[in-house]
Coordinates of N, CA and C in Angstrom, one line a residue:
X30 N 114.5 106.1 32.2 CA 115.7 106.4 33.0 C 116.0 105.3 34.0
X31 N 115.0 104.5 34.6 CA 115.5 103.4 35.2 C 115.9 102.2 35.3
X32 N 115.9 102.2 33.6 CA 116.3 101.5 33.0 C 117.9 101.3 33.0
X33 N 118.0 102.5 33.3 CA 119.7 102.9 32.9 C 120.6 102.2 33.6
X34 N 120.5 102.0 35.1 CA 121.2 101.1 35.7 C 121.4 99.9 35.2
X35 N 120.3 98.9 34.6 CA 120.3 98.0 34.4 C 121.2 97.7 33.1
X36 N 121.0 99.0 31.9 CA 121.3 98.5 30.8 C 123.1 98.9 30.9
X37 N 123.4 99.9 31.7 CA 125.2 99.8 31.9 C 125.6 98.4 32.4
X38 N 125.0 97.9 33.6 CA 125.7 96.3 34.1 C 125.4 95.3 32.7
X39 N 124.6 95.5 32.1 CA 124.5 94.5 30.6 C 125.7 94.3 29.2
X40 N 125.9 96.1 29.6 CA 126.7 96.3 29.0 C 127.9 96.4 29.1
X41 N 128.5 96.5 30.5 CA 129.9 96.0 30.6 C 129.8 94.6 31.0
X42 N 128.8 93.7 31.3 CA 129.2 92.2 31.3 C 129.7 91.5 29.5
X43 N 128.9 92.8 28.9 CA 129.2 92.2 27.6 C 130.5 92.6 26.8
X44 N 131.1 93.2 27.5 CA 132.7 94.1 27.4 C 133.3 93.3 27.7
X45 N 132.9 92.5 28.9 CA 134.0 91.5 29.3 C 135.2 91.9 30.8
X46 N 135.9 91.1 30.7 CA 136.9 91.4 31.6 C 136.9 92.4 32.1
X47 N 138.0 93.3 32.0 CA 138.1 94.8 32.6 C 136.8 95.4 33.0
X48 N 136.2 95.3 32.0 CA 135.3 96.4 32.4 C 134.1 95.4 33.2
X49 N 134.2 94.5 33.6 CA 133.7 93.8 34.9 C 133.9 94.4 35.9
X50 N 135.2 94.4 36.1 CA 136.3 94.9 36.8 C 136.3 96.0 37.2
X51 N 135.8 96.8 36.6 CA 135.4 98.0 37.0 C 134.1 97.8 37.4
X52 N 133.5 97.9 37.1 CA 131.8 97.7 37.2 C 131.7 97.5 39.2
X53 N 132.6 96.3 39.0 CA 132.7 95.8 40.3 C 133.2 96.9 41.0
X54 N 134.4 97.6 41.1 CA 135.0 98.1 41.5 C 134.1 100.1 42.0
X55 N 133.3 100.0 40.8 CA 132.4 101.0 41.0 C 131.4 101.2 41.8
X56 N 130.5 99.7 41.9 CA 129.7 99.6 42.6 C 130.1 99.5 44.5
X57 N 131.4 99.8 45.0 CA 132.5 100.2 46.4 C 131.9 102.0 46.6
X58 N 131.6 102.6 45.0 CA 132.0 103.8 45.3 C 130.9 104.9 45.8
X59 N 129.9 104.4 46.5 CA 129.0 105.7 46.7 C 129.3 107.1 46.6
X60 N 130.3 107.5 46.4 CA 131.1 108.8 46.4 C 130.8 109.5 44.6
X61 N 130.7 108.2 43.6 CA 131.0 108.2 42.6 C 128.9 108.4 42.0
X62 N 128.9 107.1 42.5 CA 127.4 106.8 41.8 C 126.3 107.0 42.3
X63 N 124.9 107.3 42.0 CA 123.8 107.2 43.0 C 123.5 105.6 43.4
X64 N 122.3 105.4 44.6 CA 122.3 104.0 45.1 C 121.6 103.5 43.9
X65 N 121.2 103.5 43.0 CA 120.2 102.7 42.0 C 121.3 102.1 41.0
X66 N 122.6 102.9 40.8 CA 123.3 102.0 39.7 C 124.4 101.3 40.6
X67 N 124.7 101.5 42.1 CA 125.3 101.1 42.9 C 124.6 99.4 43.0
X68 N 123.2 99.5 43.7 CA 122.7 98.3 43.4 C 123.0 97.1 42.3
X69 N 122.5 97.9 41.1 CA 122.5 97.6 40.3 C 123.9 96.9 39.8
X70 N 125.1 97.5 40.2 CA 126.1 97.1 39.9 C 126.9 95.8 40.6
X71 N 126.4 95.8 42.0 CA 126.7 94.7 42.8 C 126.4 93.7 42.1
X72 N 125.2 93.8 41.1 CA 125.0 92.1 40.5 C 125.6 91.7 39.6
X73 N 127.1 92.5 39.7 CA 127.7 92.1 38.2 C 128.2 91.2 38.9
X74 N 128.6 89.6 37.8 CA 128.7 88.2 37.8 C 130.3 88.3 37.2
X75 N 130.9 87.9 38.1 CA 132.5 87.8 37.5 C 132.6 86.0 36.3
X76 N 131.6 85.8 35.8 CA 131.2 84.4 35.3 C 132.2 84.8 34.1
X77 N 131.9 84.1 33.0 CA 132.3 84.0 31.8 C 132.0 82.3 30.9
X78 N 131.9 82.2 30.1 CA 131.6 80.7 29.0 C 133.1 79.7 29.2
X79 N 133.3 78.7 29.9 CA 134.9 78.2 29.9 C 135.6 77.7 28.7
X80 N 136.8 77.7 29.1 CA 137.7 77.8 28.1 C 137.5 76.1 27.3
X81 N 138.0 75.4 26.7 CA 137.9 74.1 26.5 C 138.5 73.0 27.4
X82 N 138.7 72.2 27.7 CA 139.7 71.9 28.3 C 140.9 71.7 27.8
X83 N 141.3 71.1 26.3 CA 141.9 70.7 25.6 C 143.5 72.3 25.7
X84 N 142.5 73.4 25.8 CA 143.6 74.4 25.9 C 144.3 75.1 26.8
X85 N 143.1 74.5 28.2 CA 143.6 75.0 29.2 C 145.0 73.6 29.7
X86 N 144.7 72.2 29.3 CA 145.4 71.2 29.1 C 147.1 71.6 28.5
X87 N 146.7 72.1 26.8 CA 147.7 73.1 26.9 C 149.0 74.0 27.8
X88 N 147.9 74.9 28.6 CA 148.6 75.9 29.1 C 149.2 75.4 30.0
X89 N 148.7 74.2 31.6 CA 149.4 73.4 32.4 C 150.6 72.5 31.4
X90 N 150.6 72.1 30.6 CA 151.7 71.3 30.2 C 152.8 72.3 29.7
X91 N 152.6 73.5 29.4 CA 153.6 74.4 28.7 C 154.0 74.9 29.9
X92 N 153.4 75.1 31.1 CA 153.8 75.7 32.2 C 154.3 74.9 33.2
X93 N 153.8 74.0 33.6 CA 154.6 73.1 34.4 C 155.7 72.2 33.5
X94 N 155.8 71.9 32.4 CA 156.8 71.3 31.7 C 156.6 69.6 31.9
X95 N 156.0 69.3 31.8 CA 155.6 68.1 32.0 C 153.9 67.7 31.9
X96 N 153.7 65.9 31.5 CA 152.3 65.7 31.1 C 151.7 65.7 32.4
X97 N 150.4 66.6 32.4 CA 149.5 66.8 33.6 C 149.7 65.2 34.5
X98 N 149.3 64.2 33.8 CA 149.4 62.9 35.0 C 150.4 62.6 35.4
X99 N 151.7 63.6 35.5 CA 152.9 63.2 36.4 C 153.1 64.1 37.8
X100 N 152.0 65.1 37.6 CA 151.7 66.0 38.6 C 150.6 65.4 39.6
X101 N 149.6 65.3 38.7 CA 148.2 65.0 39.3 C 148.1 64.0 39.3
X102 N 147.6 63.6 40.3 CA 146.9 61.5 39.9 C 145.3 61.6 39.7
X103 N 145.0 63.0 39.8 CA 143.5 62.8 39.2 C 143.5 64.2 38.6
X104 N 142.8 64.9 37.8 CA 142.4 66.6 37.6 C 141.1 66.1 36.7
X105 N 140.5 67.1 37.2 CA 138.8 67.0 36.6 C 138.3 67.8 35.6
X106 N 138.6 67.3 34.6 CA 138.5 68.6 33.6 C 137.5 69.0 33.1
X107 N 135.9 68.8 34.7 CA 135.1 70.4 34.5 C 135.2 70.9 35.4
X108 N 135.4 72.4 35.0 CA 136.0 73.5 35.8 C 135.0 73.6 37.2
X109 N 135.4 73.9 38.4 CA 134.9 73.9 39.5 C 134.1 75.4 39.4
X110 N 134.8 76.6 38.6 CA 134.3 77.6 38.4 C 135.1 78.1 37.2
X111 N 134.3 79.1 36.1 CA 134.8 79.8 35.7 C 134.6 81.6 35.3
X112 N 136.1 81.9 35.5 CA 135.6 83.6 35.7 C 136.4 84.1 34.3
X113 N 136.4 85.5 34.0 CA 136.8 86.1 33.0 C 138.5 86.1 32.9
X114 N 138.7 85.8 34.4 CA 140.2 85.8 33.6 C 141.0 84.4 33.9
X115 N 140.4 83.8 35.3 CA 141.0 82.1 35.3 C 139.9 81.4 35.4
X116 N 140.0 79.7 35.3 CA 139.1 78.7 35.4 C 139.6 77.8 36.7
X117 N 138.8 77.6 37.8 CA 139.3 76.9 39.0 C 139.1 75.3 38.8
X118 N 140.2 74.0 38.7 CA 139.7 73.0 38.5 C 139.9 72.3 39.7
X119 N 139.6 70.7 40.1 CA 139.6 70.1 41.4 C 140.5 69.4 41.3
X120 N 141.8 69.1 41.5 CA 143.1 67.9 41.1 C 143.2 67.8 42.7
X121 N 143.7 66.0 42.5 CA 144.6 65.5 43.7 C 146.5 65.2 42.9
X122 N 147.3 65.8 43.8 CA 148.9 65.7 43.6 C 149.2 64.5 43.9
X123 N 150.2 64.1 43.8 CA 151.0 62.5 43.5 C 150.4 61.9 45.1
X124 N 150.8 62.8 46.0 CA 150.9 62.1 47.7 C 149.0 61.9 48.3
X125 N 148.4 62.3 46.6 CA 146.9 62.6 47.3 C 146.2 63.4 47.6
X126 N 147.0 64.8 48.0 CA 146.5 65.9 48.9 C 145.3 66.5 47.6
X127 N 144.4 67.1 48.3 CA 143.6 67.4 47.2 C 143.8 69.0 47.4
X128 N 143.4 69.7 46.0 CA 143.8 71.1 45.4 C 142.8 71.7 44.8
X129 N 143.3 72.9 44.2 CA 142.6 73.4 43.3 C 143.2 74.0 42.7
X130 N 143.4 74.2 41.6 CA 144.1 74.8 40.2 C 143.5 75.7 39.3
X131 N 144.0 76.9 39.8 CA 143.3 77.8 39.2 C 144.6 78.2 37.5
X132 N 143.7 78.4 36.7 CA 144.7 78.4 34.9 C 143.8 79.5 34.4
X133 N 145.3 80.3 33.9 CA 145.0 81.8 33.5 C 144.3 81.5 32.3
X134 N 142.7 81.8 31.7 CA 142.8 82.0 30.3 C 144.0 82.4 29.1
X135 N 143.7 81.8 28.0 CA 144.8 82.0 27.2 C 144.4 83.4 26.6
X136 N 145.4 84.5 25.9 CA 145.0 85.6 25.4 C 144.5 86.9 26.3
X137 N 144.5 86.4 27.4 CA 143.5 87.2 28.7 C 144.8 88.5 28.7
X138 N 145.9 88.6 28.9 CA 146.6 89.6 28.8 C 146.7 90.6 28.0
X139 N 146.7 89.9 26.5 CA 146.5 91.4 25.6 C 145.1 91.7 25.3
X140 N 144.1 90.9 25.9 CA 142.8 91.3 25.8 C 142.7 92.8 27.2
X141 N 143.1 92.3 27.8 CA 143.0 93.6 29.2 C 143.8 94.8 28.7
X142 N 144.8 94.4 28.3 CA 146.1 95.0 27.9 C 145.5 96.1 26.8
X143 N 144.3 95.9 25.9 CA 143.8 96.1 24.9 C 142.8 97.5 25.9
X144 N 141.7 96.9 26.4 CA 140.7 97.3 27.4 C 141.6 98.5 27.8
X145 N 142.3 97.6 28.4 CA 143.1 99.5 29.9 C 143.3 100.7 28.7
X146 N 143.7 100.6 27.4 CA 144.3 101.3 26.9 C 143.2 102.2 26.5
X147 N 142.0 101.2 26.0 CA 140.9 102.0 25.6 C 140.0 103.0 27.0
X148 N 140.0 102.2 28.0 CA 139.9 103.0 29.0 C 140.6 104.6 28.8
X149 N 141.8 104.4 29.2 CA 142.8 105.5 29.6 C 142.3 106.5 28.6
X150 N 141.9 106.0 26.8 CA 141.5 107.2 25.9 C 140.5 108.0 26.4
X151 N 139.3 106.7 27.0 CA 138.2 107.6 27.2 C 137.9 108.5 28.6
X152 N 138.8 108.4 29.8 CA 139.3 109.2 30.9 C 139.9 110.6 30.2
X153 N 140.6 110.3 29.4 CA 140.9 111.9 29.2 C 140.2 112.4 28.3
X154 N 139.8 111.9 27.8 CA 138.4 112.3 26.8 C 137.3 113.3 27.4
X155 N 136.9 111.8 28.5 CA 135.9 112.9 29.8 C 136.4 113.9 30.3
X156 N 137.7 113.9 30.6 CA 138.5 114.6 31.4 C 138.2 116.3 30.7
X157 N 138.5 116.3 29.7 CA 138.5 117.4 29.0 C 137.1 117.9 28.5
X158 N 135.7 116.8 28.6 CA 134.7 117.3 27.7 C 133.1 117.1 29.1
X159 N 133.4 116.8 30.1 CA 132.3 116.6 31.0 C 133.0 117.3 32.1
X160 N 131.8 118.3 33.1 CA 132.0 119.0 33.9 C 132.2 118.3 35.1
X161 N 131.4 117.3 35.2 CA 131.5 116.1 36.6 C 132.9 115.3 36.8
X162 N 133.8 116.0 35.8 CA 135.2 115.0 35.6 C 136.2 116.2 36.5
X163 N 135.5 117.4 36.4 CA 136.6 118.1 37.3 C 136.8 117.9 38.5
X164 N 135.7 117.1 39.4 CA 136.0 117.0 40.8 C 136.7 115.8 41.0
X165 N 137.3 115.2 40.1 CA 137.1 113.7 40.4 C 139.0 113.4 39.4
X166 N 139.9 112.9 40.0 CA 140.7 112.2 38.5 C 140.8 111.5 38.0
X167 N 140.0 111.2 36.8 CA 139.7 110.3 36.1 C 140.6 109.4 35.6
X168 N 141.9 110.4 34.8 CA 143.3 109.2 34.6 C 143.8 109.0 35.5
X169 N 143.3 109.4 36.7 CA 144.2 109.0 37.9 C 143.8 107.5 38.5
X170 N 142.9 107.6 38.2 CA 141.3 106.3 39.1 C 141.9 105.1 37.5
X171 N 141.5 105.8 36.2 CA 142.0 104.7 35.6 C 143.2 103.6 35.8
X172 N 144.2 104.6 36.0 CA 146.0 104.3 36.3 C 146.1 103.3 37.2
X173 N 145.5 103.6 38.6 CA 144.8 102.9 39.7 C 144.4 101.6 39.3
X174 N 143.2 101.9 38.5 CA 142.3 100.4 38.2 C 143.4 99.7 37.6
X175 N 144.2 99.8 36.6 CA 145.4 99.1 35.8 C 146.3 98.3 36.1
X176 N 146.9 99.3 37.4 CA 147.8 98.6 38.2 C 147.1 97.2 39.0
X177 N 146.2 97.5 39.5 CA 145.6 96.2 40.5 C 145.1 95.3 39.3
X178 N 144.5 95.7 38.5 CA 144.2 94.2 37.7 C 145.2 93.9 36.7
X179 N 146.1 94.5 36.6 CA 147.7 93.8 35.8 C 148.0 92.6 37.3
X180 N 148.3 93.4 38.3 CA 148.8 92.4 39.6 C 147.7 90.9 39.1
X181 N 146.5 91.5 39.4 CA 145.4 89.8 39.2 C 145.7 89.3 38.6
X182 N 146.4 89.5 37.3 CA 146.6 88.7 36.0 C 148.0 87.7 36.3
X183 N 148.5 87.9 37.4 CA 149.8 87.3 37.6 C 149.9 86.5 39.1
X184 N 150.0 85.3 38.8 CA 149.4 84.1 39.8 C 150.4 84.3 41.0
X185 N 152.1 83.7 40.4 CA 152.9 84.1 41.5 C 152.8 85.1 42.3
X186 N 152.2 86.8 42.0 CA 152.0 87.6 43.1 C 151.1 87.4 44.2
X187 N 150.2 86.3 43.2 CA 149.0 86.0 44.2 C 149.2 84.9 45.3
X188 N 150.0 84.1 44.5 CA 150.6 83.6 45.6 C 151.4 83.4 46.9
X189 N 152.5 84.6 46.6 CA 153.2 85.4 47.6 C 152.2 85.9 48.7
X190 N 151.2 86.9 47.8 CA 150.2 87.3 49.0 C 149.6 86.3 49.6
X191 N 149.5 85.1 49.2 CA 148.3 83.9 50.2 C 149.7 83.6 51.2
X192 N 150.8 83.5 51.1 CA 152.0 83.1 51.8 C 152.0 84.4 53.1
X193 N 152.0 85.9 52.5 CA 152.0 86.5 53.4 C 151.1 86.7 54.2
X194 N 149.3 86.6 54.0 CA 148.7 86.7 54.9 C 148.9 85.5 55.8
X195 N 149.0 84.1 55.1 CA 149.2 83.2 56.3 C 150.3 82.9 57.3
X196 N 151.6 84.4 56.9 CA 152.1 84.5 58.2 C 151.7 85.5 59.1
X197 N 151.2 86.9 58.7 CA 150.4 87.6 59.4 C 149.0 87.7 60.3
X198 N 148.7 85.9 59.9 CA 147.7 85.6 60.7 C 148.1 84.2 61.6
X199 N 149.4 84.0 61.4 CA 150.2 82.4 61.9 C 149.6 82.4 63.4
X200 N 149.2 83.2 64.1 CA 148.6 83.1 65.6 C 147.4 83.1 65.9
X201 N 146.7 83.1 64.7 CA 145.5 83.2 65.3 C 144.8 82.2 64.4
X202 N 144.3 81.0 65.3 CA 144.1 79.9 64.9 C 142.7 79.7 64.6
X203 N 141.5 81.1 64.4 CA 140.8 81.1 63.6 C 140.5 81.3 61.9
X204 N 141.7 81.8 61.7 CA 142.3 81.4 60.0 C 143.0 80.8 59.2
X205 N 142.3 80.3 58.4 CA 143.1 79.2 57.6 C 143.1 79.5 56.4
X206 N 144.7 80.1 56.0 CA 145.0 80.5 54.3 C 145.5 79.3 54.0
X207 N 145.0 78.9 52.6 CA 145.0 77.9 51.5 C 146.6 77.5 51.4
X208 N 147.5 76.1 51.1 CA 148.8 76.4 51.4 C 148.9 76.6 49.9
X209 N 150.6 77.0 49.4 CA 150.4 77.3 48.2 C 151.1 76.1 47.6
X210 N 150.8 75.0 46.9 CA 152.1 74.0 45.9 C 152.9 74.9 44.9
X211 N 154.4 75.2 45.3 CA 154.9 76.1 44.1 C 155.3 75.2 43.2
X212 N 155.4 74.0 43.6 CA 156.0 73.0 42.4 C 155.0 73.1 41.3
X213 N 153.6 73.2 41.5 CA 152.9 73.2 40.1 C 152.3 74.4 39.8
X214 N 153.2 76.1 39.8 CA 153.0 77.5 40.2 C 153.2 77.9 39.3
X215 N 152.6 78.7 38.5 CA 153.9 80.0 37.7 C 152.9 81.0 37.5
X216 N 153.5 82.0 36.8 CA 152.6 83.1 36.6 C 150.9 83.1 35.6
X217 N 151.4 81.8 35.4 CA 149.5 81.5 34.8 C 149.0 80.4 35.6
X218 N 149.2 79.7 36.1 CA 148.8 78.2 37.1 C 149.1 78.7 38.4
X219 N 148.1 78.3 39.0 CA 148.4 78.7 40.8 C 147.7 77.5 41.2
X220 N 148.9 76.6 42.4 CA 148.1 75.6 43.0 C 147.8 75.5 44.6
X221 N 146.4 75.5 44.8 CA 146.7 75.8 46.1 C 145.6 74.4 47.0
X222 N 146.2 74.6 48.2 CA 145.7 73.3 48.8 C 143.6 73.8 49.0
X223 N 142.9 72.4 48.9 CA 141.7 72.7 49.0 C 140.7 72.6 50.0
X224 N 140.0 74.0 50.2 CA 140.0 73.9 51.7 C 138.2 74.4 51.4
X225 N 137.1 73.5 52.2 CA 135.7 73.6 51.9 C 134.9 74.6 53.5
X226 N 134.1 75.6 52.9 CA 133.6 76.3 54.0 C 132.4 76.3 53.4
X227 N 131.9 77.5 54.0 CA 130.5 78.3 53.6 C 130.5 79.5 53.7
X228 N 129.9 79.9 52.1 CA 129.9 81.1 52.0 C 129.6 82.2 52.9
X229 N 130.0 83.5 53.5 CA 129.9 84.3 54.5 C 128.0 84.5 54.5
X230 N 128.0 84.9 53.2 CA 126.2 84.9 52.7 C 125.4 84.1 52.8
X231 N 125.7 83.0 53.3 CA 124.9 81.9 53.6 C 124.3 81.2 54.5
X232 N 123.7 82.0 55.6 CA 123.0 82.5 56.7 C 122.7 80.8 57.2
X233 N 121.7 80.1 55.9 CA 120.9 79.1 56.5 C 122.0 78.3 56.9
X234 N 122.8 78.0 56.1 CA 124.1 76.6 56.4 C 125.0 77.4 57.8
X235 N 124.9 79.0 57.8 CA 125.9 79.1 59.3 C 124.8 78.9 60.6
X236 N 123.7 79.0 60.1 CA 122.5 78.5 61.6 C 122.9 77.0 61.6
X237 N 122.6 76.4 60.4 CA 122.9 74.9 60.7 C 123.8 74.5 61.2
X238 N 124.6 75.4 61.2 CA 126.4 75.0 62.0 C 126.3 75.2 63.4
X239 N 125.2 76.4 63.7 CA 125.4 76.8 65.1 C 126.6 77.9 65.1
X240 N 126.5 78.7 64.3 CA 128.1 80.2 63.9 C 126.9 80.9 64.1
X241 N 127.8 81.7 65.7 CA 126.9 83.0 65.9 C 127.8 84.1 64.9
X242 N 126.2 84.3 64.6 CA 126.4 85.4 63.5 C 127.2 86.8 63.9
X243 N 126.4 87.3 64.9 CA 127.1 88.4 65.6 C 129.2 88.3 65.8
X244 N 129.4 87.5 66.2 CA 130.7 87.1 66.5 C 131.5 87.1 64.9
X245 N 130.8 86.6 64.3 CA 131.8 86.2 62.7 C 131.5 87.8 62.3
X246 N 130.5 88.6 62.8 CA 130.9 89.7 62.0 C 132.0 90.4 62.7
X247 N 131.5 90.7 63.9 CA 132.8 91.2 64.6 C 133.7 91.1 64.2
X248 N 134.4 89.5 64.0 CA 135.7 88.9 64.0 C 136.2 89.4 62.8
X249 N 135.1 89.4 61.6 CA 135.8 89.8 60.7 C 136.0 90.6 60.1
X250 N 134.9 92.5 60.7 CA 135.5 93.3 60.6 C 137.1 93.6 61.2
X251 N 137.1 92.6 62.1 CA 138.8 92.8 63.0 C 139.6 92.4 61.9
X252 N 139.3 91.7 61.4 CA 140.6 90.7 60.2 C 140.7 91.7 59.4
X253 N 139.4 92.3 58.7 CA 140.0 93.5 57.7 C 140.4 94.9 58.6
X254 N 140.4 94.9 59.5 CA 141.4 95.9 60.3 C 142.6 95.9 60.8
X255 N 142.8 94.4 61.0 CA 144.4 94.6 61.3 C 144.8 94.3 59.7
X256 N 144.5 93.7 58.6 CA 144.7 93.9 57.3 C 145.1 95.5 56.8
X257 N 144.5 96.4 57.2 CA 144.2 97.9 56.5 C 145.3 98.6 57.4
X258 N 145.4 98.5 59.0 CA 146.2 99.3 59.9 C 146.6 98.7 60.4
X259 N 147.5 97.4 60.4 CA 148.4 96.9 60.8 C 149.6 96.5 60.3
X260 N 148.7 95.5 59.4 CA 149.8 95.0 58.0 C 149.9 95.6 56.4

């Protein structure tokens, strides 16, 4: 039996996308799971095997309409990261400015598109044949999950939102949202200016900075509060 935690996170890393996605999204819900597959679940790896370059090459030239070196004066074509549904690469634009370019996998839409559907079968499936499903709405929670990761799949929205937090934080000159390049934007390419920190989990590099810890947490419980009850 304690095995079990381990062998669900193996097996939806091996599902892929969506069901990452959930995985992730599951492991939020103490309400839902006990702490052992909760744990368990946090260590799912949003990673994935990258795309080639040659295709993701491709998808920028079909989307911005023009050959990548009239955009970029440099792009690095190994990915700086790759996740299940975009690959982040490092490019500098014509004037210099350095970026990051994140490019939607190709196929990634009717692969999800594929997922949600099988999802939704097996919600009402449970719905009707497990007692633990009556407390709970299962195609409701699926419907839920669909909507937010259809939104992920689509760059311009994400981009709007990096535009609106960085006016809802325009005064307070401890945050700095990424700017967005719409010239080299669309709903599979998102360009945004490149900005280097350290990870919030990375204790030893914020002692070496001298970042009191106490303070950054405060601060940024506040950030996700006026986020939730203000904006």
């Amino acid at each position: 039996a304690n095995a079990r935690p381990l062998h669900l996170r193996q097996a939806l890393e091996e599902l892929g996308t969506s069901f990452i996605k959930l995985g992730q999204i599951l492991s939020t819900r103490a309400d839902l799971l006990p702490p052992e597959y909760l744990a368990e679940l946090t260590k799912l790896q949003d990673s994935a095997a990258p795309v080639a370059f040659e295709e993701i090459q491709e998808v920028l030239v079909s989307e911005l309409g023009q050959p990548i070196d009239q955009i970029f004066t440099h792009f690095d074509p190994v990915p700086l990261a790759a996740a299940s549904i975009g690959q982040a690469y490092a490019a500098n634009l014509a004037d210099g400015t350095e970026v990051v370019v994140k490019v939607r996998r190709p196929g990634i839409v009717e692969q999800v598109n594929e997922d949600l559907e099988i999802l939704k079968e097996l919600a009402a499936t449970a719905s009707r044949h497990w007692n633990f499903a009556e407390h709970y709405d299962l195609t409701g929670l699926v419907e839920e999950f669909s909507q937010t990761l259809r939104g992920e799949l689509d760059y311009i929205r994400e981009a709007h939102n990096a535009e609106r937090f960085a006016v809802n934080f325009a005064t307070d000159s401890h945050i700095h949202v990424p700017r967005v390049f719409w010239e080299a934007t669309t709903s599979r390419v998102l360009t945004l200016e490149r900005i280097r920190g350290i990870k919030i989990n990375d204790l030893k590099a914020l002692d070496e900075q001298g970042t009191n810890r106490r303070w950054l947490a405060d601060y940024a419980t506040n950030i996700i509060l006026k986020m939730v009850c203000e904006d």
